[in-house]
PDB file of C-alpha atoms in Angstrom:
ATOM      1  CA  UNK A   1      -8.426  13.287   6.434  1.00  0.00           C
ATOM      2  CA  UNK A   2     -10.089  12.927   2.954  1.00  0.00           C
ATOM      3  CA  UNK A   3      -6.758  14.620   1.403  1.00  0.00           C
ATOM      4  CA  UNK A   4      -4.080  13.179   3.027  1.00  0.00           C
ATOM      5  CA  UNK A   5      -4.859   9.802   2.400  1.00  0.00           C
ATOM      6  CA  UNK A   6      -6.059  10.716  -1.008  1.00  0.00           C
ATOM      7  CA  UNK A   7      -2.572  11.901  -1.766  1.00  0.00           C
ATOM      8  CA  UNK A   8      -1.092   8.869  -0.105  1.00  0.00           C
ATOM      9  CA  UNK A   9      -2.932   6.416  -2.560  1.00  0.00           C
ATOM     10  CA  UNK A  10      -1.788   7.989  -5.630  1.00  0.00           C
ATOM     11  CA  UNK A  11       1.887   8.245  -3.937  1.00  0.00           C
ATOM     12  CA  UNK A  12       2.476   4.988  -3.618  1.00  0.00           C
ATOM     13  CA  UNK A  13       1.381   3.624  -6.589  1.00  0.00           C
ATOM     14  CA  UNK A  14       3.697   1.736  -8.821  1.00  0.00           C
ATOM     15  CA  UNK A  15       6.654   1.730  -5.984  1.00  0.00           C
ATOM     16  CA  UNK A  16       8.126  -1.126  -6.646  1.00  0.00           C
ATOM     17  CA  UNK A  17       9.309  -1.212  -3.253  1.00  0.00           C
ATOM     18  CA  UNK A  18       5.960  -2.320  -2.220  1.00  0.00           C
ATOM     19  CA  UNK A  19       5.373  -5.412  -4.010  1.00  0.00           C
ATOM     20  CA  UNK A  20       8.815  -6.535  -2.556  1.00  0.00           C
ATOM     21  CA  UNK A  21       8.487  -5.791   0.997  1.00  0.00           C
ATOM     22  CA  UNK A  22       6.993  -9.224   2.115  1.00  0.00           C
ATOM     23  CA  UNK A  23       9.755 -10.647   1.210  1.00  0.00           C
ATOM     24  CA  UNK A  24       8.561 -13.150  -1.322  1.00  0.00           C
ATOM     25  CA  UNK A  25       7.046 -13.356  -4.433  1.00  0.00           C
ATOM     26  CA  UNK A  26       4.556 -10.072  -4.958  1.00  0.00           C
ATOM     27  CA  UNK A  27       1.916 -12.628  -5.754  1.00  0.00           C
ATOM     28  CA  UNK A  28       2.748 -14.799  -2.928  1.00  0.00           C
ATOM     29  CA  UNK A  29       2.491 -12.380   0.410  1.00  0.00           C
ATOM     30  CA  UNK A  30       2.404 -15.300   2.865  1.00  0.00           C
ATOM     31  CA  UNK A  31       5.268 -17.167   1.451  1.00  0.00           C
ATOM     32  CA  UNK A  32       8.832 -16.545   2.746  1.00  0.00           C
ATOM     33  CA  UNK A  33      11.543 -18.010   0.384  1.00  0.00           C
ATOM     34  CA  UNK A  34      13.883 -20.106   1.817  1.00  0.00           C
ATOM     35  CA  UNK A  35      16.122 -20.609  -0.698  1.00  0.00           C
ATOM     36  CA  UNK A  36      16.495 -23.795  -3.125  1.00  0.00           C
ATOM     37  CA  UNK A  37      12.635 -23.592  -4.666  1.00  0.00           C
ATOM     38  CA  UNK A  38      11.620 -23.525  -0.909  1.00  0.00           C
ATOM     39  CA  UNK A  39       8.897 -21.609   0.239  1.00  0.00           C
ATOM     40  CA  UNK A  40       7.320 -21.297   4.198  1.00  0.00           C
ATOM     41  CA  UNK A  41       4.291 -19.727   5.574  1.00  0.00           C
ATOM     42  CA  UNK A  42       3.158 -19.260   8.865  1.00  0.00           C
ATOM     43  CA  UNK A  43      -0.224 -21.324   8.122  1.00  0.00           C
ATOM     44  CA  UNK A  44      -1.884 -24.199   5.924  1.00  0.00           C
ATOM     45  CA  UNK A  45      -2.629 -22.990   2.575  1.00  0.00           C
ATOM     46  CA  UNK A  46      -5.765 -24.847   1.620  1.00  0.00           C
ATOM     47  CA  UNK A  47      -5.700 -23.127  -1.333  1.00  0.00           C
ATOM     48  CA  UNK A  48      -2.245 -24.111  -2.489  1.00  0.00           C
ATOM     49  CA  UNK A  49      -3.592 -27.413  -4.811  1.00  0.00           C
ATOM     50  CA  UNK A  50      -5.812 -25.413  -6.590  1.00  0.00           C
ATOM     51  CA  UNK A  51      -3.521 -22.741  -7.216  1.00  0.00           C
ATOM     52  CA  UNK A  52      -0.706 -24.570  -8.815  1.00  0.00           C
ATOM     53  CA  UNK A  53      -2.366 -27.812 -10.384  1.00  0.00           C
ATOM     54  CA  UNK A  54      -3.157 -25.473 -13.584  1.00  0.00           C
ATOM     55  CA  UNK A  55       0.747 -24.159 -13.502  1.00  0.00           C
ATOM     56  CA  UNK A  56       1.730 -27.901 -13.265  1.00  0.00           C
ATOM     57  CA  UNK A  57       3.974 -27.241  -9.941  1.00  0.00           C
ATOM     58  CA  UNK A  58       5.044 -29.917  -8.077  1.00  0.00           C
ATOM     59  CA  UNK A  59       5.160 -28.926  -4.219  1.00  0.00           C
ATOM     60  CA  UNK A  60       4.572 -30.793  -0.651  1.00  0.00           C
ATOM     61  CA  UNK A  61       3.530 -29.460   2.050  1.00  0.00           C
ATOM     62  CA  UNK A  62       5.285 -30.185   5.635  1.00  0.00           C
ATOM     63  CA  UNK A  63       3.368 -29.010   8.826  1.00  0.00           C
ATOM     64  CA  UNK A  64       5.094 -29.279  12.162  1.00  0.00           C
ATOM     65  CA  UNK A  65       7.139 -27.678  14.715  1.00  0.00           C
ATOM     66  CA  UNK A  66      10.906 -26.634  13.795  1.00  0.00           C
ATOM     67  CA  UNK A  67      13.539 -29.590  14.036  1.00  0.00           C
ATOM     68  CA  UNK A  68      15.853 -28.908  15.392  1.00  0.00           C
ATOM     69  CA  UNK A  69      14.477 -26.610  17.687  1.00  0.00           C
ATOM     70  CA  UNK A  70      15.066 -22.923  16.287  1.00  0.00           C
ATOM     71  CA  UNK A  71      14.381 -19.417  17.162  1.00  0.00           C
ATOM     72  CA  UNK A  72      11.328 -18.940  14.915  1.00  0.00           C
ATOM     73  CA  UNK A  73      12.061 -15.294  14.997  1.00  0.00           C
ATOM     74  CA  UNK A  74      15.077 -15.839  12.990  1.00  0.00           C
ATOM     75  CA  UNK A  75      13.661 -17.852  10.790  1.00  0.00           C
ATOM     76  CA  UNK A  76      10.959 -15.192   9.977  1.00  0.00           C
ATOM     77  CA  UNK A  77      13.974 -12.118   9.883  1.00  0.00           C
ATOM     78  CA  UNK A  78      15.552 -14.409   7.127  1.00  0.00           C
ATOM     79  CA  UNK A  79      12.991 -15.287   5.040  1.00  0.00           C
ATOM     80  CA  UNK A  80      10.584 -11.754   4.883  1.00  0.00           C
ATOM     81  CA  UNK A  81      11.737  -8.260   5.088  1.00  0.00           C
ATOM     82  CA  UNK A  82      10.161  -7.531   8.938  1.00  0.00           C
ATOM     83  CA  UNK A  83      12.031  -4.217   8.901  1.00  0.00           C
ATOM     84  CA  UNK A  84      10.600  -3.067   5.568  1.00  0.00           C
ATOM     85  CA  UNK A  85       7.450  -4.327   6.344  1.00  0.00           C
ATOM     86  CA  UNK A  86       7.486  -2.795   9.955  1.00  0.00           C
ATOM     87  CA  UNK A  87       8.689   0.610   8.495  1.00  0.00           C
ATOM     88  CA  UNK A  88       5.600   0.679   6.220  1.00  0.00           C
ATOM     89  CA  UNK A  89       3.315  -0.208   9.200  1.00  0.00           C
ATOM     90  CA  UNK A  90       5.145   2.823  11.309  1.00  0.00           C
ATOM     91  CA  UNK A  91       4.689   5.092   7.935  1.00  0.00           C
ATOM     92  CA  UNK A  92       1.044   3.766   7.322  1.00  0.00           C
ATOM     93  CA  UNK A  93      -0.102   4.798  11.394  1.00  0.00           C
ATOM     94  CA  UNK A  94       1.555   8.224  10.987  1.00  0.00           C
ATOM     95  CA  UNK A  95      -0.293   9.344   8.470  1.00  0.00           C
ATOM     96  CA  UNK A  96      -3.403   8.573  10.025  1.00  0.00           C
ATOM     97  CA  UNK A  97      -5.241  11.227  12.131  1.00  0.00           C
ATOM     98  CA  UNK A  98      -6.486  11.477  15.549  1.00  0.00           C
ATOM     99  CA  UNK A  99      -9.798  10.416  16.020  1.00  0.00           C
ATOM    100  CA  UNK A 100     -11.309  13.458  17.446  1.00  0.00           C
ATOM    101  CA  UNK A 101     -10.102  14.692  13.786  1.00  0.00           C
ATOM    102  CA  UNK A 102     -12.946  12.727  12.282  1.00  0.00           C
ATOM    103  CA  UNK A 103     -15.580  12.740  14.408  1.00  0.00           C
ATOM    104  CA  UNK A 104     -17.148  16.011  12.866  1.00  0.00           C
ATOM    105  CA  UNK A 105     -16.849  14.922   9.163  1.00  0.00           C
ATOM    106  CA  UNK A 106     -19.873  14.711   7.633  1.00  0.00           C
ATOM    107  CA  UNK A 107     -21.986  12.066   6.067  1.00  0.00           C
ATOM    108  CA  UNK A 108     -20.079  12.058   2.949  1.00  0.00           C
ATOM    109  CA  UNK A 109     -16.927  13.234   4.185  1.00  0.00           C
ATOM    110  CA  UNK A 110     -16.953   9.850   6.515  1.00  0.00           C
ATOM    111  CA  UNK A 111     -17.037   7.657   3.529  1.00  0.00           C
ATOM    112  CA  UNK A 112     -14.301   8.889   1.295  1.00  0.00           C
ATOM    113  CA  UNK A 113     -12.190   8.683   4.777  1.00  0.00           C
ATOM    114  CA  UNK A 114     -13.486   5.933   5.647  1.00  0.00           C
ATOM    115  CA  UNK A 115     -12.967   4.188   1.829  1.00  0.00           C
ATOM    116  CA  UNK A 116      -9.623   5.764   1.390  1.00  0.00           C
ATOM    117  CA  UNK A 117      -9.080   4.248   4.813  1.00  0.00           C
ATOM    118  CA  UNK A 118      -9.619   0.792   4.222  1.00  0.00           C
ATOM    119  CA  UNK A 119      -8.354   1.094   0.402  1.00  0.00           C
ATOM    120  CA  UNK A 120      -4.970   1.819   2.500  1.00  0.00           C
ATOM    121  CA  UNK A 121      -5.243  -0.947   5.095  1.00  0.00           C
ATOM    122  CA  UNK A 122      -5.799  -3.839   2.218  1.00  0.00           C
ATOM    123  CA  UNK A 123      -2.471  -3.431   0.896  1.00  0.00           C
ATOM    124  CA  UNK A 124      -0.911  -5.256   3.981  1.00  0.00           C
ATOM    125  CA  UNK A 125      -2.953  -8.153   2.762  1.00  0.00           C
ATOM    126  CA  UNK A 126      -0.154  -8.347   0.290  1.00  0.00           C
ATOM    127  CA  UNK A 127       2.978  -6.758   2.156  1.00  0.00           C
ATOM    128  CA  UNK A 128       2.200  -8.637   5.663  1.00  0.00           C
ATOM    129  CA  UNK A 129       1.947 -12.881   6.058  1.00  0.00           C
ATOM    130  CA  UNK A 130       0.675 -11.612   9.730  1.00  0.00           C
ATOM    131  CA  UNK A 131       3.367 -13.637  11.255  1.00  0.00           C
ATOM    132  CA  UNK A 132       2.528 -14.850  14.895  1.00  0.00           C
ATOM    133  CA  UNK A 133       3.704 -12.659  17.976  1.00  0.00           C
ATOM    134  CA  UNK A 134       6.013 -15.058  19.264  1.00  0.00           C
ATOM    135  CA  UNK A 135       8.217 -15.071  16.115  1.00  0.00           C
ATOM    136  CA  UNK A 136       8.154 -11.175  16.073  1.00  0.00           C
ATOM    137  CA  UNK A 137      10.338  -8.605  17.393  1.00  0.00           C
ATOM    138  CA  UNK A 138       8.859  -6.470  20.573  1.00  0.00           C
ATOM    139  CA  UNK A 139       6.735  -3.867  20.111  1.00  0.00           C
ATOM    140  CA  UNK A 140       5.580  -5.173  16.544  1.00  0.00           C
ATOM    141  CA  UNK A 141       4.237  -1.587  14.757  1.00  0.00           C
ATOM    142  CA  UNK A 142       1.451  -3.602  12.958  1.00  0.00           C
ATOM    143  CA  UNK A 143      -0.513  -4.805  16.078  1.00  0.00           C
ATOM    144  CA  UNK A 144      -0.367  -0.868  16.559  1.00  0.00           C
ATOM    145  CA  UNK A 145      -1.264   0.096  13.079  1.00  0.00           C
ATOM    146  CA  UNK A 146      -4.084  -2.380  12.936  1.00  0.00           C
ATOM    147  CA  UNK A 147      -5.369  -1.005  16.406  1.00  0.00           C
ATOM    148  CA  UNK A 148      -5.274   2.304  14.955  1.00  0.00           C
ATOM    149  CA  UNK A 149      -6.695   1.457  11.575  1.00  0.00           C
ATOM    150  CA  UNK A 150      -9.789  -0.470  13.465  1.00  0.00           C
ATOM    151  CA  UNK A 151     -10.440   2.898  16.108  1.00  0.00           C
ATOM    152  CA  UNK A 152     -10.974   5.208  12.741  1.00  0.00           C
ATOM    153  CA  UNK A 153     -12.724   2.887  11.055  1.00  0.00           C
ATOM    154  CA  UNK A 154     -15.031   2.386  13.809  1.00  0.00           C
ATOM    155  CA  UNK A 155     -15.254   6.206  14.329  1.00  0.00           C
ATOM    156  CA  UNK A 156     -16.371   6.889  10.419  1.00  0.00           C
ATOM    157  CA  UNK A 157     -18.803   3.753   9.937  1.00  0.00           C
ATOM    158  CA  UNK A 158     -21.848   5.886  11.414  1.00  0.00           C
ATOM    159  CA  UNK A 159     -21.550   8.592   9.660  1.00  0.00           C
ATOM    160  CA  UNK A 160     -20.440   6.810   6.607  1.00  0.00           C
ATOM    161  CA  UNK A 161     -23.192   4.175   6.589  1.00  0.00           C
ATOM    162  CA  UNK A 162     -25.524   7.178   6.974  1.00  0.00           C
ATOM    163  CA  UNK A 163     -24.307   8.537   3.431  1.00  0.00           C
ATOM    164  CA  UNK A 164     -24.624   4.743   1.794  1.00  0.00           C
ATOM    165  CA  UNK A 165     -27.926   4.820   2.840  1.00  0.00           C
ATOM    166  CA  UNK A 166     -29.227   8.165   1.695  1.00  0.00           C
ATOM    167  CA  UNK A 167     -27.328   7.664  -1.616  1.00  0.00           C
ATOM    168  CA  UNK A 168     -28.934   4.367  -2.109  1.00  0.00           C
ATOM    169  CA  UNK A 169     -32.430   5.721  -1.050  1.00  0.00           C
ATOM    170  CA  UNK A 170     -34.364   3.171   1.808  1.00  0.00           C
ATOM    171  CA  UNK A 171     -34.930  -0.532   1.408  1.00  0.00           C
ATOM    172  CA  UNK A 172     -37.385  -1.799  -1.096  1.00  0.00           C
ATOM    173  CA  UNK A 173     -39.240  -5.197  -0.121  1.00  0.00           C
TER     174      UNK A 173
END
């Protein structure tokens, strides 16, 4: 597994495709533009004041339900690539190998998977706004991908952990 995804990481760095595939701003995963300076986001954004105070950005923030009553899923096809990002989740679980693939690595075999691994998964903190189910077509490929990124990563942790702690020698107290 160690190869494949190594290859992977250096492949897809610097595709611009990749920054764009939320939809919004690359800086701004969560966001959706709407059009007109408007943004949405499928949850409160706590951070949001302390963000743009130092840019000097005027924004408000509206929370509610849709009026008038929309489909929410259309309002999420409009306003972030779901195909794009779906095709990347699709891309992301095929490349990933069966568990029974892994279970034999060794010690420090399991953590370069198991780093590689999770190096991979983070970039859907800035391609995905992890948009709720009911706005999202059927058979969503990132509730898969995750699934399938949590089973390996729970399959390497042993043996991984095992090679953190040799490497760092035992605890000292």
């Amino acid at each position: 597994m160690g190869r494949p995804l190594a290859r992977r990481a250096r492949g897809q760095r610097g595709r611009p495709e990749a920054s764009r595939a939320g939809g919004g701003d690359p800086g701004l995963p969560r966001y959706g533009r709407l059009g007109g300076g408007g943004w949405v986001s499928p949850r409160p954004s706590p951070e949001l004041a302390a963000s743009l105070a130092p840019l000097e950005i005027g924004w408000v923030a509206v929370h509610g339900a849709l009026d008038p009553v929309q489909d929410g899923s259309l309002l999420a096809a409009r306003v972030w690539d779901l195909e794009g990002i779906a095709a990347q989740h699709r891309r992301f679980e095929a490349g990933l190998p069966a568990v029974a693939e892994v279970a034999g690595a060794g010690p420090e075999q399991s953590y370069r998977d198991r780093t590689l691994l999770v190096h991979e998964w983070r970039r859907f903190l800035f391609r995905d706004p992890e948009l709720p189910r009911q706005v999202l077509p059927a058979n969503w490929p990132g509730h898969r991908s995750r699934e399938r990124f949590l089973e390996l990563a729970r399959a390497l942790a042993p043996a991984a952990d095992r090679y953190v702690d040799e490497v760092l020698g035992p605890p000292t107290g």
